[in-house]
Amino acid sequence: MKVAALAGGVGGAKLVDGLARLLAPDDLTVIVNTGDDFRYCGLSISPDLDTVCYTLAGIANQETGWGLQNETWITLSQLKTMGAPAWFNLGDKDLATHLERTRLLDDGVPLSSITRGFCEAWGVKPTILPMTDDPVATVVIDTAGNRLDFQEYFVKYHWEPAVKAIEFSGIDKANPAPGVLDALKDCDLVVICPSNPYVSVAPILALPGVLHIVQQKPVVAVSPIIGGAAVKGPLAKMIGELAGQPATAGFAANYYKKLSILTGYVLDTRDELEGTLLEGWGIIYETVDTLMISTDDRMRVANTVLELASEIYGDK
Ligand code: GDP
Ligand code: CA
C-alpha cells in the first residue's frame, strides 16, 4: 500500500516513525509543514522537517521529541551571555543542520533538494518532502491584534496569547514542492498524522492543488486529542479560542470532515464514546491507545491506521 502522510513536528514524527517500520521505504512519502520555518540569528530553521528527519534517522531526542539526542548547549549559553536573542533552543549539533541548510539556500538550492541530501546523509529511507520550496509563514493574530510569527507565539511567548485568527502568508503564490502532488496522486492512502490541524496540517492542505487531490483519496486521520486534552502544545487551548468549544477527539474528525477529506479515524480508547458520533457522520473508526512513547506504541498506532485502510479497501 502506497501511503502519503501529512505531518507537522512532534505528533507527526511519532506516527511517521511507526509507519516507516511497517512499510517499504518506497511506499512512504511524508509531506511536512514548512509554515513554521523562520530565520533566527541569520539562520534558516525548518523545525517540523528537522523533527521528522531526526526521528526517522533515530537521532532525535526521545524526551523532548524535538532536537537531537546527546545535545550540548554551549553556543546558546554563550549567545545568552552576550545578550543575543536566545529564546529559541539552538543545540550545538542542531546548529550544523541550520548552518548547512542556510548555506545551501543562499546558493539557490531548493529546500526539497537540501532535505533529500540531508536524508541521504542521515540514512532516512522514506521520501521526506517539504510541502513547498517557496516561503510560507504561519502568522498567529492574537486577540490584542498583534501579528506573531508562529515560532514567536509557540516558543518565545509559550503559546500564552489568545488566538483570534491564523494566516498562512504567501500560501497563494506558493507551489507544492516537486513530488508533492505526484505522491498524493499516486498513493492508495493519505494519512493525516496526529498533528495540530490548525497550524501543522492546514498549511499543507491550503497549498494550491493539494485539497482537490486529497478529496479523491481514502484518508485516515489519527486524533491529536486524548481524553479532552492535547498530548503536548497549544491545540486544546486553540480549539477553545478559535472554535469556542472544549477539545474533543471528534473535533479534528469534524474539522477534516468539513473539508470533505475524511474516510476513517483512529481515536484513543479513552474517547471510545465519540465513536457513535463518527458513525453518524459515515466515518469508519478504530480505537486504540494512541499515546506514542515507545517504538512499540508508534507501531501499534501505525498498524491500526493500516488496518483501517484495509477495511476501507475491503468495503469498496
Ligand atoms: P509540532 O509541530 O511539534 O507542534 O507537532 P505536531 O503539530 O505534529 O503535533 C502536535 C500535536 O500532536 C499536539 O496537538 C498533540 O496533542 C499531538 N500529539 C503529540 N504526541 C501524541 C501522541 O503520542 N498521540 C497522539 N494521539 N497525539 C499526539
Ligand atoms: Ca511545528
mmCIF file of C-alpha atoms and ligand atoms in Angstrom:
data_model
loop_
_atom_site.group_PDB
_atom_site.id
_atom_site.type_symbol
_atom_site.label_atom_id
_atom_site.label_comp_id
_atom_site.label_asym_id
_atom_site.label_seq_id
_atom_site.Cartn_x
_atom_site.Cartn_y
_atom_site.Cartn_z
ATOM 1 C CA MET A 1 0.000 0.000 0.000
ATOM 2 C CA LYS A 2 1.431 3.369 -1.042
ATOM 3 C CA VAL A 3 0.996 5.974 1.696
ATOM 4 C CA ALA A 4 1.348 9.748 1.614
ATOM 5 C CA ALA A 5 1.421 11.135 5.159
ATOM 6 C CA LEU A 6 0.814 14.774 6.095
ATOM 7 C CA ALA A 7 2.831 15.763 9.142
ATOM 8 C CA GLY A 8 3.812 18.609 11.431
ATOM 9 C CA GLY A 9 6.543 18.129 14.005
ATOM 10 C CA VAL A 10 6.444 16.058 17.160
ATOM 11 C CA GLY A 11 2.998 14.389 16.856
ATOM 12 C CA GLY A 12 3.537 13.796 13.142
ATOM 13 C CA ALA A 13 7.037 12.393 13.506
ATOM 14 C CA LYS A 14 5.946 9.744 16.008
ATOM 15 C CA LEU A 15 3.278 8.255 13.750
ATOM 16 C CA VAL A 16 5.542 8.501 10.704
ATOM 17 C CA ASP A 17 8.200 6.574 12.653
ATOM 18 C CA GLY A 18 5.646 3.784 13.218
ATOM 19 C CA LEU A 19 4.611 3.806 9.533
ATOM 20 C CA ALA A 20 8.256 3.697 8.407
ATOM 21 C CA ARG A 21 8.741 0.496 10.420
ATOM 22 C CA LEU A 22 5.745 -1.200 8.751
ATOM 23 C CA LEU A 23 6.000 -0.022 5.132
ATOM 24 C CA ALA A 24 8.673 -0.447 2.475
ATOM 25 C CA PRO A 25 10.600 2.854 2.100
ATOM 26 C CA ASP A 26 9.319 3.247 -1.466
ATOM 27 C CA ASP A 27 5.759 3.064 -0.191
ATOM 28 C CA LEU A 28 6.027 6.010 2.209
ATOM 29 C CA THR A 29 6.204 9.691 1.334
ATOM 30 C CA VAL A 30 5.931 12.255 4.106
ATOM 31 C CA ILE A 31 4.779 15.775 3.249
ATOM 32 C CA VAL A 32 5.898 18.109 6.007
ATOM 33 C CA ASN A 33 4.622 21.512 7.100
ATOM 34 C CA THR A 34 7.026 24.406 6.481
ATOM 35 C CA GLY A 35 4.738 27.187 7.743
ATOM 36 C CA ASP A 36 6.759 27.255 10.987
ATOM 37 C CA ASP A 37 10.041 27.897 9.160
ATOM 38 C CA PHE A 38 11.751 31.091 10.222
ATOM 39 C CA ARG A 39 15.032 32.994 10.370
ATOM 40 C CA TYR A 40 16.870 33.143 13.659
ATOM 41 C CA CYS A 41 20.327 34.583 14.250
ATOM 42 C CA GLY A 42 20.738 34.715 10.477
ATOM 43 C CA LEU A 43 19.882 31.022 10.050
ATOM 44 C CA SER A 44 17.042 29.351 8.142
ATOM 45 C CA ILE A 45 15.299 26.962 10.502
ATOM 46 C CA SER A 46 12.729 24.325 9.491
ATOM 47 C CA PRO A 47 11.525 22.911 12.814
ATOM 48 C CA ASP A 48 8.988 20.355 11.563
ATOM 49 C CA LEU A 49 11.219 18.994 8.795
ATOM 50 C CA ASP A 50 14.070 18.564 11.268
ATOM 51 C CA THR A 51 11.836 16.814 13.799
ATOM 52 C CA VAL A 52 10.565 14.329 11.197
ATOM 53 C CA CYS A 53 14.039 13.683 9.743
ATOM 54 C CA TYR A 54 15.818 13.369 13.114
ATOM 55 C CA THR A 55 13.102 10.974 14.310
ATOM 56 C CA LEU A 56 13.309 8.743 11.246
ATOM 57 C CA ALA A 57 17.098 8.814 11.425
ATOM 58 C CA GLY A 58 16.889 7.577 15.036
ATOM 59 C CA ILE A 59 18.871 10.576 16.284
ATOM 60 C CA ALA A 60 16.039 12.638 17.831
ATOM 61 C CA ASN A 61 15.885 13.497 21.499
ATOM 62 C CA GLN A 62 13.374 10.931 22.783
ATOM 63 C CA GLU A 63 12.307 13.002 25.789
ATOM 64 C CA THR A 64 11.509 16.323 24.136
ATOM 65 C CA GLY A 65 10.528 14.863 20.745
ATOM 66 C CA TRP A 66 12.428 17.723 19.034
ATOM 67 C CA GLY A 67 16.140 18.380 18.677
ATOM 68 C CA LEU A 68 18.989 15.876 18.744
ATOM 69 C CA GLN A 69 19.955 13.304 21.332
ATOM 70 C CA ASN A 70 23.139 13.830 23.378
ATOM 71 C CA GLU A 71 22.966 17.538 22.547
ATOM 72 C CA THR A 72 25.103 20.255 24.164
ATOM 73 C CA TRP A 73 24.154 23.927 24.524
ATOM 74 C CA ILE A 74 27.456 25.798 24.648
ATOM 75 C CA THR A 75 26.670 28.157 21.747
ATOM 76 C CA LEU A 76 23.262 29.066 23.174
ATOM 77 C CA SER A 77 24.668 29.859 26.604
ATOM 78 C CA GLN A 78 27.396 31.989 25.015
ATOM 79 C CA LEU A 79 24.725 33.825 22.979
ATOM 80 C CA LYS A 80 22.823 34.497 26.221
ATOM 81 C CA THR A 81 25.972 35.863 27.878
ATOM 82 C CA MET A 82 26.280 38.306 25.006
ATOM 83 C CA GLY A 83 22.674 39.457 25.306
ATOM 84 C CA ALA A 84 21.658 37.954 21.949
ATOM 85 C CA PRO A 85 18.011 36.982 21.408
ATOM 86 C CA ALA A 86 18.223 33.449 22.812
ATOM 87 C CA TRP A 87 14.590 32.355 23.057
ATOM 88 C CA PHE A 88 14.931 29.554 20.525
ATOM 89 C CA ASN A 89 16.606 26.357 21.715
ATOM 90 C CA LEU A 90 19.589 26.028 19.434
ATOM 91 C CA GLY A 91 21.716 22.979 20.302
ATOM 92 C CA ASP A 92 25.325 22.771 19.145
ATOM 93 C CA LYS A 93 24.852 19.747 16.868
ATOM 94 C CA ASP A 94 21.487 21.004 15.635
ATOM 95 C CA LEU A 95 23.294 24.221 14.675
ATOM 96 C CA ALA A 96 25.203 22.294 11.987
ATOM 97 C CA THR A 97 21.892 21.444 10.277
ATOM 98 C CA HIS A 98 20.846 25.110 10.224
ATOM 99 C CA LEU A 99 24.265 26.349 9.078
ATOM 100 C CA GLU A 100 24.386 23.888 6.193
ATOM 101 C CA ARG A 101 20.755 24.452 5.175
ATOM 102 C CA THR A 102 21.287 28.233 5.201
ATOM 103 C CA ARG A 103 24.473 27.933 3.146
ATOM 104 C CA LEU A 104 22.732 25.831 0.505
ATOM 105 C CA LEU A 105 19.599 28.024 0.408
ATOM 106 C CA ASP A 106 21.839 31.070 -0.057
ATOM 107 C CA ASP A 107 23.447 29.236 -3.001
ATOM 108 C CA GLY A 108 19.971 28.882 -4.542
ATOM 109 C CA VAL A 109 19.440 25.169 -3.782
ATOM 110 C CA PRO A 110 15.724 24.444 -3.170
ATOM 111 C CA LEU A 111 14.666 23.215 0.291
ATOM 112 C CA SER A 112 13.375 19.930 -1.181
ATOM 113 C CA SER A 113 16.815 19.112 -2.673
ATOM 114 C CA ILE A 114 18.538 20.082 0.569
ATOM 115 C CA THR A 115 16.175 17.820 2.517
ATOM 116 C CA ARG A 116 16.891 14.930 0.137
ATOM 117 C CA GLY A 117 20.635 15.386 0.706
ATOM 118 C CA PHE A 118 20.221 15.539 4.480
ATOM 119 C CA CYS A 119 18.098 12.365 4.441
ATOM 120 C CA GLU A 120 20.796 10.553 2.460
ATOM 121 C CA ALA A 121 23.446 11.691 4.927
ATOM 122 C CA TRP A 122 21.350 10.616 7.913
ATOM 123 C CA GLY A 123 20.174 7.306 6.433
ATOM 124 C CA VAL A 124 16.484 8.236 6.218
ATOM 125 C CA LYS A 125 14.920 5.883 3.666
ATOM 126 C CA PRO A 126 11.309 7.053 3.088
ATOM 127 C CA THR A 127 10.837 10.155 0.937
ATOM 128 C CA ILE A 128 10.566 13.310 3.029
ATOM 129 C CA LEU A 129 9.256 16.369 1.190
ATOM 130 C CA PRO A 130 8.842 19.899 2.486
ATOM 131 C CA MET A 131 5.307 20.956 1.494
ATOM 132 C CA THR A 132 6.798 23.769 -0.620
ATOM 133 C CA ASP A 133 10.126 25.286 -1.643
ATOM 134 C CA ASP A 134 8.523 28.733 -1.516
ATOM 135 C CA PRO A 135 8.282 30.974 1.537
ATOM 136 C CA VAL A 136 5.071 30.456 3.533
ATOM 137 C CA ALA A 137 4.785 31.876 7.039
ATOM 138 C CA THR A 138 2.172 30.900 9.579
ATOM 139 C CA VAL A 139 1.107 34.060 11.391
ATOM 140 C CA VAL A 140 -0.861 33.989 14.629
ATOM 141 C CA ILE A 141 -3.094 37.002 15.194
ATOM 142 C CA ASP A 142 -3.881 37.373 18.862
ATOM 143 C CA THR A 143 -6.949 38.959 20.442
ATOM 144 C CA ALA A 144 -4.955 42.180 21.062
ATOM 145 C CA GLY A 145 -4.393 42.408 17.273
ATOM 146 C CA ASN A 146 -0.672 41.527 17.362
ATOM 147 C CA ARG A 147 0.701 39.539 14.436
ATOM 148 C CA LEU A 148 3.137 36.941 15.717
ATOM 149 C CA ASP A 149 5.372 34.639 13.720
ATOM 150 C CA PHE A 150 4.428 31.105 14.662
ATOM 151 C CA GLN A 151 7.692 30.271 16.438
ATOM 152 C CA GLU A 152 7.473 33.526 18.384
ATOM 153 C CA TYR A 153 3.988 32.583 19.540
ATOM 154 C CA PHE A 154 4.995 28.978 20.237
ATOM 155 C CA VAL A 155 8.461 29.211 21.760
ATOM 156 C CA LYS A 156 9.051 32.849 22.738
ATOM 157 C CA TYR A 157 5.602 33.503 24.211
ATOM 158 C CA HIS A 158 4.916 29.864 25.254
ATOM 159 C CA TRP A 159 1.530 29.998 23.429
ATOM 160 C CA GLU A 160 0.130 32.319 26.101
ATOM 161 C CA PRO A 161 -1.539 34.930 23.794
ATOM 162 C CA ALA A 162 -5.181 34.129 22.989
ATOM 163 C CA VAL A 163 -5.505 33.336 19.281
ATOM 164 C CA LYS A 164 -8.074 35.180 17.175
ATOM 165 C CA ALA A 165 -7.035 34.028 13.709
ATOM 166 C CA ILE A 166 -4.304 32.203 11.816
ATOM 167 C CA GLU A 167 -2.921 33.217 8.425
ATOM 168 C CA PHE A 168 -0.577 31.467 6.022
ATOM 169 C CA SER A 169 1.248 34.356 4.467
ATOM 170 C CA GLY A 170 2.474 33.618 0.913
ATOM 171 C CA ILE A 171 0.337 30.476 0.504
ATOM 172 C CA ASP A 172 -1.496 31.652 -2.632
ATOM 173 C CA LYS A 173 1.747 32.152 -4.534
ATOM 174 C CA ALA A 174 3.435 29.027 -3.175
ATOM 175 C CA ASN A 175 3.749 25.903 -5.307
ATOM 176 C CA PRO A 176 3.753 22.460 -3.758
ATOM 177 C CA ALA A 177 7.354 21.183 -3.747
ATOM 178 C CA PRO A 178 8.366 18.840 -6.587
ATOM 179 C CA GLY A 179 6.923 15.402 -5.855
ATOM 180 C CA VAL A 180 4.145 16.542 -3.516
ATOM 181 C CA LEU A 181 1.222 16.425 -5.949
ATOM 182 C CA ASP A 182 2.541 13.228 -7.599
ATOM 183 C CA ALA A 183 2.898 11.480 -4.219
ATOM 184 C CA LEU A 184 -0.701 12.393 -3.415
ATOM 185 C CA LYS A 185 -1.969 11.305 -6.840
ATOM 186 C CA ASP A 186 -0.055 8.008 -6.766
ATOM 187 C CA CYS A 187 -0.864 6.910 -3.227
ATOM 188 C CA ASP A 188 -3.502 4.405 -2.105
ATOM 189 C CA LEU A 189 -3.973 6.174 1.198
ATOM 190 C CA VAL A 190 -3.476 9.642 2.644
ATOM 191 C CA VAL A 191 -2.648 9.559 6.361
ATOM 192 C CA ILE A 192 -3.176 12.687 8.427
ATOM 193 C CA CYS A 193 -0.878 12.399 11.425
ATOM 194 C CA PRO A 194 -1.994 13.456 14.921
ATOM 195 C CA SER A 195 -0.534 16.878 14.230
ATOM 196 C CA ASN A 196 -2.157 20.202 15.044
ATOM 197 C CA PRO A 197 -4.939 20.609 12.412
ATOM 198 C CA TYR A 198 -4.883 24.438 12.571
ATOM 199 C CA VAL A 199 -1.159 25.073 12.216
ATOM 200 C CA SER A 200 0.514 21.863 11.035
ATOM 201 C CA VAL A 201 -1.975 20.220 8.640
ATOM 202 C CA ALA A 202 -3.976 23.238 7.406
ATOM 203 C CA PRO A 203 -0.981 24.901 5.663
ATOM 204 C CA ILE A 204 -0.329 21.717 3.636
ATOM 205 C CA LEU A 205 -3.997 21.436 2.627
ATOM 206 C CA ALA A 206 -4.090 25.152 1.755
ATOM 207 C CA LEU A 207 -1.376 24.859 -0.917
ATOM 208 C CA PRO A 208 -2.794 25.267 -4.421
ATOM 209 C CA GLY A 209 -3.944 21.901 -5.815
ATOM 210 C CA VAL A 210 -3.487 19.799 -2.686
ATOM 211 C CA LEU A 211 -7.005 19.688 -1.210
ATOM 212 C CA HIS A 212 -8.580 18.738 -4.524
ATOM 213 C CA ILE A 213 -6.383 15.635 -4.863
ATOM 214 C CA VAL A 214 -6.774 14.624 -1.215
ATOM 215 C CA GLN A 215 -10.567 14.791 -1.661
ATOM 216 C CA GLN A 216 -10.329 11.994 -4.270
ATOM 217 C CA LYS A 217 -8.406 9.655 -1.939
ATOM 218 C CA PRO A 218 -9.187 7.454 1.049
ATOM 219 C CA VAL A 219 -7.976 9.447 4.073
ATOM 220 C CA VAL A 220 -7.317 8.126 7.563
ATOM 221 C CA ALA A 221 -6.540 10.619 10.340
ATOM 222 C CA VAL A 222 -5.316 9.971 13.869
ATOM 223 C CA SER A 223 -6.771 12.034 16.705
ATOM 224 C CA PRO A 224 -4.320 14.529 18.233
ATOM 225 C CA ILE A 225 -6.584 14.836 21.279
ATOM 226 C CA ILE A 226 -6.663 12.205 24.016
ATOM 227 C CA GLY A 227 -9.285 12.389 26.763
ATOM 228 C CA GLY A 228 -10.118 16.026 26.061
ATOM 229 C CA ALA A 229 -6.513 17.230 26.168
ATOM 230 C CA ALA A 230 -3.649 17.727 23.737
ATOM 231 C CA VAL A 231 -0.723 15.441 24.490
ATOM 232 C CA LYS A 232 1.526 18.448 24.023
ATOM 233 C CA GLY A 233 1.304 22.056 22.852
ATOM 234 C CA PRO A 234 -1.442 24.585 22.260
ATOM 235 C CA LEU A 235 -4.058 22.592 20.322
ATOM 236 C CA ALA A 236 -6.658 22.235 23.121
ATOM 237 C CA LYS A 237 -6.306 25.931 24.011
ATOM 238 C CA MET A 238 -6.588 26.903 20.321
ATOM 239 C CA ILE A 239 -9.779 24.868 19.883
ATOM 240 C CA GLY A 240 -11.300 26.801 22.807
ATOM 241 C CA GLU A 241 -10.195 30.143 21.364
ATOM 242 C CA LEU A 242 -10.899 29.569 17.666
ATOM 243 C CA ALA A 243 -13.882 27.207 17.736
ATOM 244 C CA GLY A 244 -15.321 28.221 21.122
ATOM 245 C CA GLN A 245 -15.669 24.628 22.275
ATOM 246 C CA PRO A 246 -13.832 22.222 24.505
ATOM 247 C CA ALA A 247 -11.252 19.992 22.839
ATOM 248 C CA THR A 248 -12.634 16.576 21.951
ATOM 249 C CA ALA A 249 -11.277 13.696 19.900
ATOM 250 C CA GLY A 250 -14.165 14.305 17.495
ATOM 251 C CA PHE A 251 -13.017 17.899 16.881
ATOM 252 C CA ALA A 252 -10.249 17.024 14.421
ATOM 253 C CA ALA A 253 -12.543 14.476 12.749
ATOM 254 C CA ASN A 254 -15.157 17.176 12.238
ATOM 255 C CA TYR A 255 -12.505 19.627 11.020
ATOM 256 C CA TYR A 256 -11.413 17.197 8.262
ATOM 257 C CA LYS A 257 -14.984 16.077 7.528
ATOM 258 C CA LYS A 258 -15.917 19.706 6.782
ATOM 259 C CA LEU A 259 -13.152 19.725 4.144
ATOM 260 C CA SER A 260 -14.675 16.511 2.675
ATOM 261 C CA ILE A 261 -11.500 14.551 3.208
ATOM 262 C CA LEU A 262 -12.162 12.042 5.986
ATOM 263 C CA THR A 263 -12.814 8.339 5.384
ATOM 264 C CA GLY A 264 -11.521 6.748 8.573
ATOM 265 C CA TYR A 265 -10.435 7.959 12.006
ATOM 266 C CA VAL A 266 -8.303 6.452 14.724
ATOM 267 C CA LEU A 267 -9.329 7.619 18.150
ATOM 268 C CA ASP A 268 -7.997 6.843 21.560
ATOM 269 C CA THR A 269 -9.619 4.124 23.663
ATOM 270 C CA ARG A 270 -10.283 6.821 26.288
ATOM 271 C CA ASP A 271 -12.544 8.580 23.749
ATOM 272 C CA GLU A 272 -14.443 5.474 22.639
ATOM 273 C CA LEU A 273 -17.809 7.109 23.370
ATOM 274 C CA GLU A 274 -17.232 9.532 20.486
ATOM 275 C CA GLY A 275 -17.297 6.619 18.052
ATOM 276 C CA THR A 276 -21.077 6.796 17.671
ATOM 277 C CA LEU A 277 -20.735 10.423 16.590
ATOM 278 C CA LEU A 278 -18.291 9.382 13.860
ATOM 279 C CA GLU A 279 -20.580 6.581 12.720
ATOM 280 C CA GLY A 280 -23.374 9.126 12.402
ATOM 281 C CA TRP A 281 -21.119 11.082 10.024
ATOM 282 C CA GLY A 282 -20.453 7.957 7.949
ATOM 283 C CA ILE A 283 -16.801 7.783 9.042
ATOM 284 C CA ILE A 284 -15.401 4.397 9.985
ATOM 285 C CA TYR A 285 -13.211 4.315 13.048
ATOM 286 C CA GLU A 286 -10.980 2.190 15.207
ATOM 287 C CA THR A 287 -9.999 2.733 18.823
ATOM 288 C CA VAL A 288 -6.533 2.080 20.228
ATOM 289 C CA ASP A 289 -4.222 3.538 22.862
ATOM 290 C CA THR A 290 -2.853 6.392 20.725
ATOM 291 C CA LEU A 291 -0.288 7.693 23.224
ATOM 292 C CA MET A 292 3.025 7.157 21.442
ATOM 293 C CA ILE A 293 6.082 7.000 23.636
ATOM 294 C CA SER A 294 7.926 3.793 22.801
ATOM 295 C CA THR A 295 8.648 2.329 19.375
ATOM 296 C CA ASP A 296 6.011 -0.338 20.079
ATOM 297 C CA ASP A 297 3.432 2.413 20.739
ATOM 298 C CA ARG A 298 4.244 4.057 17.404
ATOM 299 C CA MET A 299 3.961 0.757 15.555
ATOM 300 C CA ARG A 300 0.669 -0.069 17.286
ATOM 301 C CA VAL A 301 -0.949 3.190 16.169
ATOM 302 C CA ALA A 302 0.526 2.932 12.645
ATOM 303 C CA ASN A 303 -0.738 -0.636 12.401
ATOM 304 C CA THR A 304 -4.244 0.482 13.371
ATOM 305 C CA VAL A 305 -4.114 3.109 10.601
ATOM 306 C CA LEU A 306 -3.160 0.445 8.048
ATOM 307 C CA GLU A 307 -5.854 -1.946 9.322
ATOM 308 C CA LEU A 308 -8.437 0.757 8.883
ATOM 309 C CA ALA A 309 -7.144 1.315 5.340
ATOM 310 C CA SER A 310 -7.562 -2.419 4.565
ATOM 311 C CA GLU A 311 -11.090 -2.174 5.909
ATOM 312 C CA ILE A 312 -11.770 0.777 3.602
ATOM 313 C CA TYR A 313 -10.441 -1.151 0.596
ATOM 314 C CA GLY A 314 -12.260 -4.333 1.685
ATOM 315 C CA ASP A 315 -15.539 -2.402 1.959
ATOM 316 C CA LYS A 316 -15.247 -0.961 -1.525
HETATM 317 P P1 GDP B 1 4.597 20.290 16.417
HETATM 318 O O1 GDP B 1 4.725 20.826 15.020
HETATM 319 O O2 GDP B 1 5.893 19.829 17.004
HETATM 320 O O3 GDP B 1 3.795 21.148 17.330
HETATM 321 O O4 GDP B 1 3.823 18.932 16.284
HETATM 322 P P2 GDP B 1 2.534 18.441 15.521
HETATM 323 O O5 GDP B 1 1.674 19.517 15.007
HETATM 324 O O6 GDP B 1 2.955 17.351 14.591
HETATM 325 O O7 GDP B 1 1.831 17.702 16.695
HETATM 326 C C1 GDP B 1 1.242 18.386 17.796
HETATM 327 C C2 GDP B 1 0.052 17.583 18.234
HETATM 328 O O8 GDP B 1 0.422 16.214 18.370
HETATM 329 C C3 GDP B 1 -0.463 18.019 19.568
HETATM 330 O O9 GDP B 1 -1.726 18.592 19.387
HETATM 331 C C4 GDP B 1 -0.531 16.744 20.388
HETATM 332 O O10 GDP B 1 -1.740 16.588 21.057
HETATM 333 C C5 GDP B 1 -0.380 15.633 19.367
HETATM 334 N N1 GDP B 1 0.377 14.511 19.880
HETATM 335 C C6 GDP B 1 1.645 14.545 20.341
HETATM 336 N N2 GDP B 1 2.012 13.325 20.759
HETATM 337 C C7 GDP B 1 0.950 12.497 20.555
HETATM 338 C C8 GDP B 1 0.718 11.114 20.795
HETATM 339 O O11 GDP B 1 1.570 10.379 21.292
HETATM 340 N N3 GDP B 1 -0.520 10.619 20.459
HETATM 341 C C9 GDP B 1 -1.494 11.404 19.921
HETATM 342 N N4 GDP B 1 -2.663 10.829 19.633
HETATM 343 N N5 GDP B 1 -1.297 12.724 19.681
HETATM 344 C C10 GDP B 1 -0.094 13.258 20.000
HETATM 345 CA CA CA B 2 5.512 22.695 14.099
#
